Amino acid sequence: MSRAYWVKLSTSVSDTIQADDCATHKIDLEAVVPAAEMGEIVGAALEGAGWERQDDGSFRKQVRDVTLVWDLTASEVRAGVEASQSLTQDVHAQGRGYDEKQAQSDAQKRLELEAKRVQDALAGEQERLQQQLTQKLSDSEEARVREINEVLQRAYAEAVKRKARRMGNVTNVQESTSDDGEYQLTITISE
Amino acid sequence: MSDAPIQPFPIRDRLTPFLTRTLLTGTADAVLKKAPALPRSRANLYAPEDLSELGTVFSQGVLHAMVHRARGWERRPVLIGSRASASRMTTGRLWDVATGDCLRFSDGALELAEHVYTACRPQREKPDTQAYTRAVAALSEGTWTYPGDQLLAYWLVDPAWMHLTTGKRLDQLRRLLRRQPMLGLRLGPWVQAPPDPAALDALINGPTRTWLPWWIAHALRLWRTWEERIWRRDLQLHIDRRQTQAAWFGAWLDAIERSGFHDLLPPFMDHLRFMLGSLEALAAGIDPSDSASMHREHNGRTATPDELAEAAIDRVRHVFRRERESDRMRAREAWAEVLSCGARIQASLQTVRAIHPIDRDPNHEFLVELFGSDLGLCDPKPRRGETGVVVTAVRRLDEAGRTIGGRLG
């Protein structure tokens, strides 16, 4: 009477999935004062808005889990998101044969098939993570643009004040922001 | 050694029918079945009557191709004259505006025909790639003193050439296409060879200039039939092709601006309209239940240029919505590069409008007339005097995709 042999094999499939995405906003800065001074004004406005100066001269800030990097030289703001996950999944397979060798071979083949299926599933996880990051970047666009425009607004206000002082004697400066966020700057100059 | 008399090569039975069919229809497969090779020795290959017949095939075949395949029977506005500033405007068909030199051919044309015949002739079920190499070399080294040679090469060229060129042959083909702008326009984005400005200037100011409106329109219609291939590629190749298209358009528009022959602009405007329209069709095809159609009417009124531009940007975002934001941005920039060619045309128009009407030349008047007539995407019956809707729309697409400006309130 023949006997059937059964062999069980196990392994684990591990992978670290990584995803990232970025968006670039080009800044078209009008030089109200000379370009170098404009850059200095923008730098001060950035620090005033909580951006951190980096060693390479750029400025960095987190806005809704998105890292913003303002490059004054390239005149652009880069918004980046990234994430990584370590995933591990155990894989089991059972093989059968008329002898132990055959059962081992069968189990090995089934284990490889199962491991490949898990590997494909992990690839699907990578795509899901990527889409999540891309969606996060997209959702934060309004907040990013608002942050950038607020910095530019401060910078332009300071630049206009400086220019006004060079044009004559500034007798009055009035700044106000309405309830709906409309900013108004009025400078009175006497000759 | 055999004493049998040497049989002359049947030029009339083989080479002549091949050329006739290729020029008339663009295909010659049926003619080439069991076609013999041309003899290596060219001594006494052609009888005088063979050469006379081939000359007739060249001129009549090329003319037939220009009329039927390039729609030379369509009436087009054309500037007639050696210089744009001293030209006159007329509307006519191809044969109305032809000059005597258009259909002159050099000996190089015959050599080209032989190489193409040999290259297309099936040998052991494989094309003769060395023959293609010789054909490309013949085109590269030709002096092209007669305009008929360029026309002949254009109609004999098969886009399959680029599939057979690899390595050194591809580099050779790319160098050739820089020197032969019409061949380059036909194949350009798929071979990635930006045109040489001097070659473009020579073509635009040469004897076949008056045929260019029909010639360019034909090449760009081929681009439209190949658009599907671009969309089937992966994103990076898609972006590469768009950037190459932008380089080709930019070079041509710069050359047209240098020459002042604005009658060459309409085929490019047609193509820009086609590309904007294709975005709408493609997005609707990808997800009909979620299509954000490019509304031509907003609450019963016609869409403004800004609305058209924003709709085009949304369209690109929608088509590439499953890609990463960074990739979508590169796709938008690639599209903006192509569509912003309209901004160059807008700049030309502004320059011309700054010229007092009394000081304008016919080419200036042509440009003003062009923008006063059929241009709108939003109105099938454009109002006379309406400024460049397409041009404004594509310029806004470019600006909106690239810049955030500061504001004080």
XYZ file of C-alpha atoms in Angstrom:
600
model
C 0.000 0.000 0.000
C 1.459 3.347 -1.023
C 1.701 6.207 1.357
C 1.388 9.867 0.574
C 4.002 12.233 1.867
C 3.122 15.771 2.936
C 5.587 18.568 3.383
C 4.810 22.014 4.758
C 7.096 24.922 4.002
C 7.028 28.477 5.259
C 8.820 31.650 4.449
C 8.202 35.363 4.749
C 8.181 38.035 2.102
C 9.441 41.437 3.152
C 9.644 44.615 1.226
C 10.019 48.278 1.928
C 7.750 50.280 -0.300
C 8.512 53.894 -0.963
C 6.568 56.576 -2.688
C 7.072 60.243 -3.318
C 5.640 63.059 -5.322
C 6.296 66.738 -5.791
C 4.904 69.856 -7.359
C 6.788 72.965 -8.373
C 5.412 76.492 -8.279
C 7.349 78.995 -10.337
C 7.414 82.465 -8.751
C 7.270 85.398 -11.133
C 8.549 88.162 -8.856
C 8.219 91.721 -10.048
C 11.227 93.851 -9.005
C 9.620 96.849 -7.274
C 13.101 97.589 -5.891
C 16.404 96.191 -7.326
C 16.403 92.401 -7.671
C 18.989 91.727 -4.961
C 17.082 93.866 -2.456
C 13.842 92.170 -3.490
C 15.417 88.810 -2.648
C 16.473 90.098 0.756
C 12.938 91.383 1.407
C 11.403 88.045 0.427
C 13.875 86.269 2.709
C 12.833 88.445 5.624
C 9.152 87.886 4.803
C 9.737 84.147 4.777
C 11.404 84.197 8.181
C 8.583 86.338 9.505
C 6.092 83.717 8.275
C 7.852 80.907 10.107
C 9.987 79.506 7.276
C 13.377 78.147 8.374
C 16.502 79.243 6.567
C 18.633 76.318 5.415
C 22.407 76.108 4.977
C 22.093 76.297 1.174
C 20.159 79.563 1.368
C 16.730 78.081 0.738
C 13.786 78.260 3.146
C 11.713 75.340 4.410
C 8.284 74.951 6.015
C 5.738 72.218 6.652
C 2.222 72.958 5.444
C -0.346 70.206 6.049
C 2.268 67.409 6.059
C 3.774 68.742 2.843
C 7.357 70.011 2.893
C 7.780 73.315 1.097
C 11.208 74.474 -0.020
C 11.522 78.009 -1.349
C 14.555 78.490 -3.606
C 15.143 82.230 -4.021
C 17.826 81.727 -6.669
C 15.675 79.531 -8.914
C 12.591 81.554 -7.982
C 10.441 78.527 -7.321
C 8.771 76.676 -4.477
C 8.957 72.919 -4.428
C 6.309 71.009 -2.498
C 7.236 67.438 -1.697
C 5.715 64.457 0.055
C 7.259 61.089 0.676
C 6.493 58.001 2.666
C 7.810 54.514 3.160
C 6.388 51.395 4.703
C 7.990 48.109 5.676
C 5.693 45.212 4.957
C 6.210 41.634 5.920
C 3.905 38.734 5.215
C 4.334 35.094 6.101
C 3.797 32.610 3.328
C 2.911 28.945 3.783
C 2.544 26.122 1.309
C 1.934 22.432 1.493
C 3.098 19.863 -0.989
C 2.246 16.219 -1.584
C 4.077 13.378 -3.242
C 4.698 9.645 -3.335
C 8.004 10.154 -1.582
C 9.502 12.841 0.540
C 11.580 14.255 -2.291
C 8.552 14.626 -4.530
C 6.530 16.159 -1.719
C 9.366 18.622 -1.010
C 9.569 19.611 -4.661
C 5.808 20.106 -4.863
C 5.797 22.185 -1.706
C 8.677 24.301 -3.003
C 6.838 25.064 -6.244
C 3.661 25.999 -4.404
C 5.634 28.175 -1.996
C 7.256 30.037 -4.896
C 3.869 30.608 -6.491
C 2.403 31.881 -3.251
C 5.415 34.111 -2.633
C 5.005 35.627 -6.102
C 1.329 36.288 -5.415
C 2.254 38.078 -2.201
C 4.962 40.030 -4.037
C 2.366 41.203 -6.584
C 0.068 42.203 -3.748
C 2.883 44.274 -2.251
C 3.298 46.023 -5.598
C -0.368 46.910 -5.388
C 0.290 48.382 -1.937
C 3.048 50.517 -3.444
C 0.626 51.897 -6.006
C -1.984 52.574 -3.330
C 0.579 54.435 -1.207
C 1.638 56.458 -4.249
C -1.947 57.464 -4.987
C -2.462 58.477 -1.356
C 0.572 60.744 -1.484
C -0.467 62.258 -4.792
C -3.928 62.940 -3.377
C -2.399 64.525 -0.269
C -0.324 66.801 -2.468
C -3.344 67.732 -4.517
C -5.506 68.404 -1.434
C -2.907 70.756 0.012
C -2.594 72.894 -3.118
C -4.993 75.602 -1.933
C -3.212 75.926 1.407
C 0.204 76.042 -0.319
C -0.851 78.750 -2.734
C -2.352 80.770 0.132
C 0.892 80.473 2.118
C 2.988 81.533 -0.876
C 0.734 84.477 -1.670
C 0.804 85.685 1.945
C 4.599 85.740 1.873
C 4.598 87.582 -1.446
C 2.040 90.054 -0.132
C 4.266 90.916 2.841
C 7.293 91.197 0.584
C 5.562 93.488 -1.897
C 4.219 95.677 0.914
C 7.727 96.160 2.320
C 9.180 96.783 -1.139
C 6.552 99.408 -1.925
C 7.225 101.159 1.404
C 10.944 101.280 0.707
C 10.373 102.615 -2.768
C 8.005 105.242 -1.430
C 10.641 106.443 1.032
C 13.042 106.946 -1.845
C 10.506 108.912 -3.815
C 9.943 111.529 -1.147
C 8.953 112.258 2.404
C 6.443 109.659 3.632
C 3.932 111.418 5.789
C 1.416 108.651 6.317
C 1.232 104.854 5.951
C -2.035 103.004 6.393
C -2.379 99.240 6.205
C -5.533 97.279 6.664
C -7.041 93.895 5.907
C -10.778 93.615 5.421
C -12.928 90.819 6.798
C -12.753 88.942 3.487
C -8.955 89.083 3.451
C -8.537 92.032 1.091
C -5.281 93.868 1.933
C -4.951 97.574 1.385
C -1.850 99.757 1.670
C -2.015 103.533 1.365
C 1.166 105.639 1.465
C 1.100 109.420 1.419
C 4.243 111.152 0.137
C 4.988 114.861 0.261
C 7.631 116.427 -1.928
C 31.740 32.383 -70.882
C 28.260 32.475 -72.294
C 27.755 33.907 -75.763
C 24.130 34.768 -75.058
C 23.377 38.452 -75.619
C 23.048 40.579 -72.454
C 19.407 41.382 -71.875
C 18.756 45.023 -71.018
C 17.200 45.622 -67.620
C 13.455 46.079 -68.017
C 13.303 49.673 -66.739
C 9.845 50.192 -68.182
C 8.524 46.955 -66.677
C 10.006 47.424 -63.221
C 11.434 50.753 -62.089
C 8.975 52.973 -63.937
C 5.803 51.213 -62.682
C 7.243 51.190 -59.146
C 7.800 54.924 -59.190
C 4.441 55.587 -60.821
C 2.505 53.598 -58.270
C 4.475 54.937 -55.296
C 3.966 58.555 -56.314
C 0.300 58.099 -57.155
C -0.769 56.036 -54.168
C 2.103 55.893 -51.666
C 2.317 52.097 -51.926
C 4.007 49.755 -54.400
C 3.763 46.286 -52.890
C 1.907 44.670 -55.776
C 4.437 45.985 -58.277
C 7.421 44.653 -56.368
C 6.473 40.980 -56.251
C 9.349 39.020 -57.750
C 10.883 42.277 -58.904
C 14.460 41.775 -60.114
C 17.357 43.731 -58.655
C 18.874 46.595 -60.571
C 22.207 45.587 -62.163
C 25.266 46.661 -60.220
C 26.827 47.988 -63.382
C 25.033 51.073 -64.566
C 26.627 51.072 -67.989
C 23.957 51.238 -70.696
C 21.267 50.776 -68.067
C 18.988 53.422 -69.480
C 17.994 53.991 -73.049
C 17.198 57.611 -73.975
C 13.499 56.789 -74.141
C 13.708 55.274 -70.615
C 15.182 58.473 -69.242
C 12.569 60.535 -71.024
C 9.802 58.368 -69.591
C 11.267 58.517 -66.081
C 11.488 62.291 -66.331
C 7.789 62.392 -67.201
C 6.998 60.072 -64.276
C 8.929 62.305 -61.877
C 7.207 65.529 -62.883
C 3.693 64.170 -63.439
C 3.884 61.801 -60.475
C 5.017 64.531 -58.090
C 2.382 66.917 -59.442
C -0.289 64.233 -59.027
C 0.821 63.615 -55.438
C 0.744 67.328 -54.624
C -2.718 67.726 -56.131
C -4.416 64.566 -54.895
C -2.544 63.525 -51.756
C -1.700 67.055 -50.573
C -5.143 68.369 -51.658
C -3.684 70.867 -54.069
C -7.206 71.329 -55.426
C -8.155 73.226 -52.236
C -8.172 76.988 -52.591
C -5.736 78.601 -50.184
C -4.682 82.206 -49.594
C -1.101 82.594 -50.798
C 1.404 85.446 -50.847
C 2.989 85.666 -54.300
C 6.407 87.286 -54.588
C 10.069 86.727 -53.821
C 9.894 88.904 -50.697
C 7.025 89.110 -48.223
C 7.168 92.888 -48.110
C 6.825 93.083 -51.912
C 4.261 90.303 -52.335
C 0.627 90.303 -53.342
C -2.111 88.172 -51.841
C -4.199 85.812 -53.919
C -6.450 82.829 -53.297
C -6.004 79.901 -55.620
C -5.209 76.258 -56.187
C -1.772 74.697 -56.343
C -1.380 74.816 -60.107
C -2.448 78.478 -60.118
C 0.543 79.505 -57.982
C 3.251 77.158 -59.320
C 6.490 78.597 -60.663
C 8.455 77.109 -63.548
C 11.197 75.709 -61.307
C 8.978 73.619 -59.043
C 9.282 70.442 -61.113
C 12.916 70.431 -62.169
C 14.973 67.396 -61.188
C 18.677 66.649 -61.006
C 20.574 63.382 -61.612
C 20.351 62.843 -57.871
C 16.630 62.217 -58.241
C 17.290 59.196 -60.479
C 19.870 57.830 -58.064
C 17.425 58.271 -55.185
C 14.718 56.425 -57.118
C 17.085 53.500 -57.737
C 18.040 53.242 -54.069
C 14.431 53.378 -52.899
C 13.435 50.722 -55.463
C 16.230 48.452 -54.238
C 15.390 49.121 -50.591
C 11.687 48.363 -51.028
C 12.187 45.332 -53.236
C 11.749 42.187 -51.108
C 14.825 40.016 -50.851
C 14.529 36.780 -48.943
C 11.523 38.276 -47.126
C 13.732 40.927 -45.561
C 14.198 44.489 -46.743
C 17.610 45.458 -47.994
C 18.818 47.675 -45.150
C 22.045 48.520 -46.973
C 19.936 49.989 -49.746
C 18.237 52.212 -47.180
C 21.653 53.298 -45.984
C 22.660 54.175 -49.538
C 19.378 55.999 -50.066
C 19.835 58.042 -46.901
C 23.429 58.792 -47.935
C 22.210 59.888 -51.378
C 19.761 62.278 -49.733
C 22.396 63.556 -47.311
C 25.039 64.214 -49.915
C 22.748 65.574 -52.603
C 23.144 69.220 -53.432
C 19.424 69.586 -54.067
C 19.959 72.313 -56.614
C 16.525 71.688 -58.071
C 13.355 71.900 -55.975
C 11.817 68.849 -57.655
C 14.377 66.669 -55.835
C 12.985 67.676 -52.437
C 9.427 67.060 -53.570
C 10.381 63.654 -54.978
C 12.143 62.631 -51.755
C 9.152 63.706 -49.687
C 6.722 61.541 -51.663
C 9.053 58.534 -51.915
C 9.904 58.500 -48.197
C 8.144 55.825 -46.219
C 7.882 56.326 -42.448
C 9.014 52.743 -42.137
C 12.519 53.976 -42.813
C 12.912 55.049 -39.234
C 12.164 51.543 -38.041
C 15.034 50.188 -40.075
C 17.612 52.711 -39.009
C 19.654 51.963 -35.959
C 22.927 53.177 -34.610
C 24.932 55.037 -37.225
C 22.113 54.940 -39.777
C 19.749 56.685 -37.330
C 22.337 59.365 -36.650
C 22.762 59.739 -40.409
C 19.004 60.059 -40.859
C 18.798 62.646 -38.096
C 21.532 64.745 -39.725
C 19.706 64.446 -43.022
C 16.403 65.598 -41.549
C 18.054 68.711 -40.141
C 19.108 69.649 -43.681
C 15.838 68.603 -45.334
C 13.126 70.424 -43.376
C 10.155 69.029 -45.303
C 11.292 65.432 -44.755
C 11.901 66.407 -41.159
C 8.413 67.866 -40.795
C 6.949 64.640 -42.099
C 8.930 62.479 -39.666
C 10.182 65.003 -37.102
C 8.631 64.190 -33.735
C 9.234 60.501 -34.293
C 12.900 60.895 -35.139
C 13.684 63.829 -32.850
C 15.696 65.969 -35.230
C 15.036 69.723 -34.821
C 15.352 71.522 -38.137
C 18.328 73.617 -39.103
C 17.237 77.289 -39.259
C 19.306 77.928 -42.399
C 17.674 74.975 -44.184
C 14.231 76.267 -43.206
C 15.046 79.744 -44.478
C 16.307 78.303 -47.787
C 13.100 76.281 -48.202
C 10.735 79.102 -47.302
C 12.497 81.536 -49.621
C 13.053 78.981 -52.410
C 11.149 78.243 -55.631
C 8.612 75.864 -54.007
C 7.590 78.438 -51.401
C 4.146 78.967 -52.964
C 3.450 75.230 -52.681
C 4.324 75.168 -48.964
C 0.773 75.868 -47.630
C -0.438 72.599 -49.189
C 2.813 70.750 -48.479
C 2.854 71.711 -44.773
C -0.853 70.915 -44.396
C -0.190 67.388 -45.717
C 2.697 66.772 -43.307
C 0.655 67.946 -40.329
C -2.291 65.737 -41.371
C 0.147 62.817 -41.088
C 1.012 63.986 -37.562
C -2.680 63.741 -36.700
C -2.918 60.162 -37.921
C 0.054 59.319 -35.711
C -1.351 61.040 -32.636
C -2.863 57.767 -31.441
C 0.635 56.254 -31.222
C 1.710 59.028 -28.878
C -1.191 58.382 -26.546
C -0.433 54.668 -26.437
C 3.103 55.299 -25.223
C 4.141 55.497 -21.591
C 4.135 58.935 -20.021
C 7.836 59.713 -20.464
C 7.785 58.903 -24.181
C 4.562 60.909 -24.511
C 6.258 63.902 -22.908
C 9.341 63.456 -25.106
C 7.189 63.496 -28.248
C 5.317 66.634 -27.144
C 8.583 68.411 -26.413
C 9.909 67.446 -29.820
C 6.697 68.655 -31.453
C 7.138 71.953 -29.641
C 10.713 72.235 -30.946
C 9.526 71.619 -34.516
C 6.660 74.085 -34.277
C 8.894 76.677 -32.668
C 11.547 76.402 -35.379
C 8.952 76.703 -38.161
C 7.172 79.638 -36.546
C 10.474 81.443 -36.027
C 11.375 80.895 -39.689
C 7.943 82.116 -40.838
C 8.348 85.220 -38.697
C 11.809 85.875 -40.184
C 10.481 85.540 -43.711
C 7.194 87.385 -43.169
C 5.267 84.873 -45.308
C 2.310 84.531 -42.940
C 0.322 82.455 -45.446
C 2.236 79.502 -43.990
C 0.551 79.910 -40.575
C -2.938 78.468 -41.226
C -1.866 74.775 -41.263
C -0.167 75.263 -37.872
C -3.269 76.981 -36.469
C -5.379 74.054 -37.699
C -3.074 71.679 -35.870
C -3.243 73.646 -32.607
C -7.050 73.565 -32.802
C -6.884 69.831 -33.445
C -4.702 69.259 -30.368
C -7.040 71.218 -28.106
C -9.990 69.314 -29.512
C -8.249 65.965 -29.096
C -7.875 66.594 -25.363
C -11.645 66.854 -25.009
C -12.309 63.739 -27.048
C -9.695 61.672 -25.235
C -10.869 62.628 -21.764
C -14.451 61.812 -22.692
C -13.294 58.451 -24.027
C -11.334 57.529 -20.939
C -14.113 58.086 -18.452
C -17.394 59.130 -20.044
C -19.248 59.125 -16.722
C -16.853 61.661 -15.293
C -16.064 63.726 -18.328
C -15.638 67.428 -17.660
C -16.541 68.523 -21.123
C -14.971 71.630 -22.561
C -18.156 73.630 -22.482
C -18.445 75.893 -25.376
C -21.407 77.553 -23.805
C -21.480 78.723 -20.201
C -25.024 79.467 -19.164
C -25.967 80.256 -22.715
C -22.963 82.453 -23.538
C -19.834 81.631 -25.523
C -16.754 80.559 -23.540
C -14.057 83.187 -23.089
C -10.427 82.488 -23.996
C -9.510 82.166 -20.311
C -12.265 79.621 -19.797
C -11.051 77.662 -22.819
C -7.498 77.706 -21.477
C -8.569 76.588 -18.004
C -10.667 73.845 -19.562
C -7.647 72.650 -21.570
C -5.529 72.531 -18.391
C -8.251 70.572 -16.608
C -8.369 68.269 -19.570
C -4.645 67.471 -19.359
C -4.981 66.949 -15.590
C -7.944 64.627 -16.182
C -6.238 62.555 -18.859
C -3.166 62.052 -16.690
C -4.994 61.974 -13.370
C -3.674 58.542 -12.409
C -0.096 59.728 -12.690
C 1.967 61.364 -9.984
C 1.570 65.111 -9.577
C 5.187 65.670 -10.624
C 4.562 63.656 -13.807
C 1.280 65.492 -14.451
C 3.156 68.766 -14.111
C 5.733 67.638 -16.676
C 2.912 66.557 -18.994
C 1.181 69.943 -18.582
C 4.459 71.727 -19.303
C 5.061 69.598 -22.392
C 1.549 70.376 -23.654
C 1.969 74.032 -22.780
C 5.183 74.120 -24.827
C 3.297 72.922 -27.884
C 0.185 75.024 -27.385
C 2.127 78.143 -26.396
C 3.279 78.331 -30.020
C 0.057 80.272 -30.289
C 1.681 82.933 -28.100
C 4.336 83.447 -30.761
C 1.660 84.029 -33.361
C -0.059 86.426 -30.950
C 3.217 88.342 -30.599
C 3.490 88.601 -34.400
C -0.031 89.945 -34.569
C 0.675 92.553 -31.894
C 3.773 93.680 -33.763
C 1.806 94.047 -36.976
C -1.076 95.847 -35.275
C 1.418 98.391 -33.973
C 2.211 99.274 -37.597
C -0.043 101.996 -38.970
C -2.416 100.555 -41.605
C -1.011 102.899 -44.212
C 2.481 101.446 -43.674
C 1.465 97.777 -43.717
C 2.704 95.393 -46.426
C 0.538 92.627 -47.949
C 2.008 90.086 -45.509
C 0.989 92.341 -42.607
C -2.507 92.691 -44.017
C -2.680 88.929 -44.455
C -1.946 88.379 -40.758
C -4.550 90.906 -39.657
C -7.065 89.359 -42.051
C -6.236 85.850 -40.763
C -6.988 86.799 -37.162
C -10.134 88.567 -38.145
C -11.626 85.443 -39.668
C -11.999 81.775 -38.773
C -10.042 81.141 -35.569
C -12.525 80.494 -32.792
C -12.857 77.209 -30.960
C -15.965 78.478 -29.305
C -17.910 79.759 -32.247
C -18.333 77.780 -35.462
C -19.324 81.024 -37.161
C -16.727 83.455 -35.820
C -17.570 87.107 -35.670
C -15.498 89.273 -37.968
C -12.879 91.249 -36.081
C -12.723 88.771 -33.184
C -9.149 88.606 -32.001
C -7.137 85.403 -31.721
C -9.234 83.187 -29.464
C -7.022 80.168 -29.963
C -3.856 82.194 -29.553
C -5.068 83.792 -26.332
C -6.298 80.475 -25.006
C -3.030 78.712 -25.562
C -1.019 81.575 -24.107
C -3.150 81.448 -20.962
C -2.610 77.711 -20.795
C 1.103 78.357 -20.777
C 0.934 81.084 -18.143
C -1.509 79.345 -15.850
C 0.508 76.174 -15.857
C 3.756 77.813 -14.952
C 3.477 80.907 -12.808
C 2.109 82.143 -9.517
C 2.425 85.873 -9.233
C 2.198 87.928 -6.069
C -0.614 90.279 -5.385
C -1.415 92.830 -2.795
C -5.093 92.223 -2.547
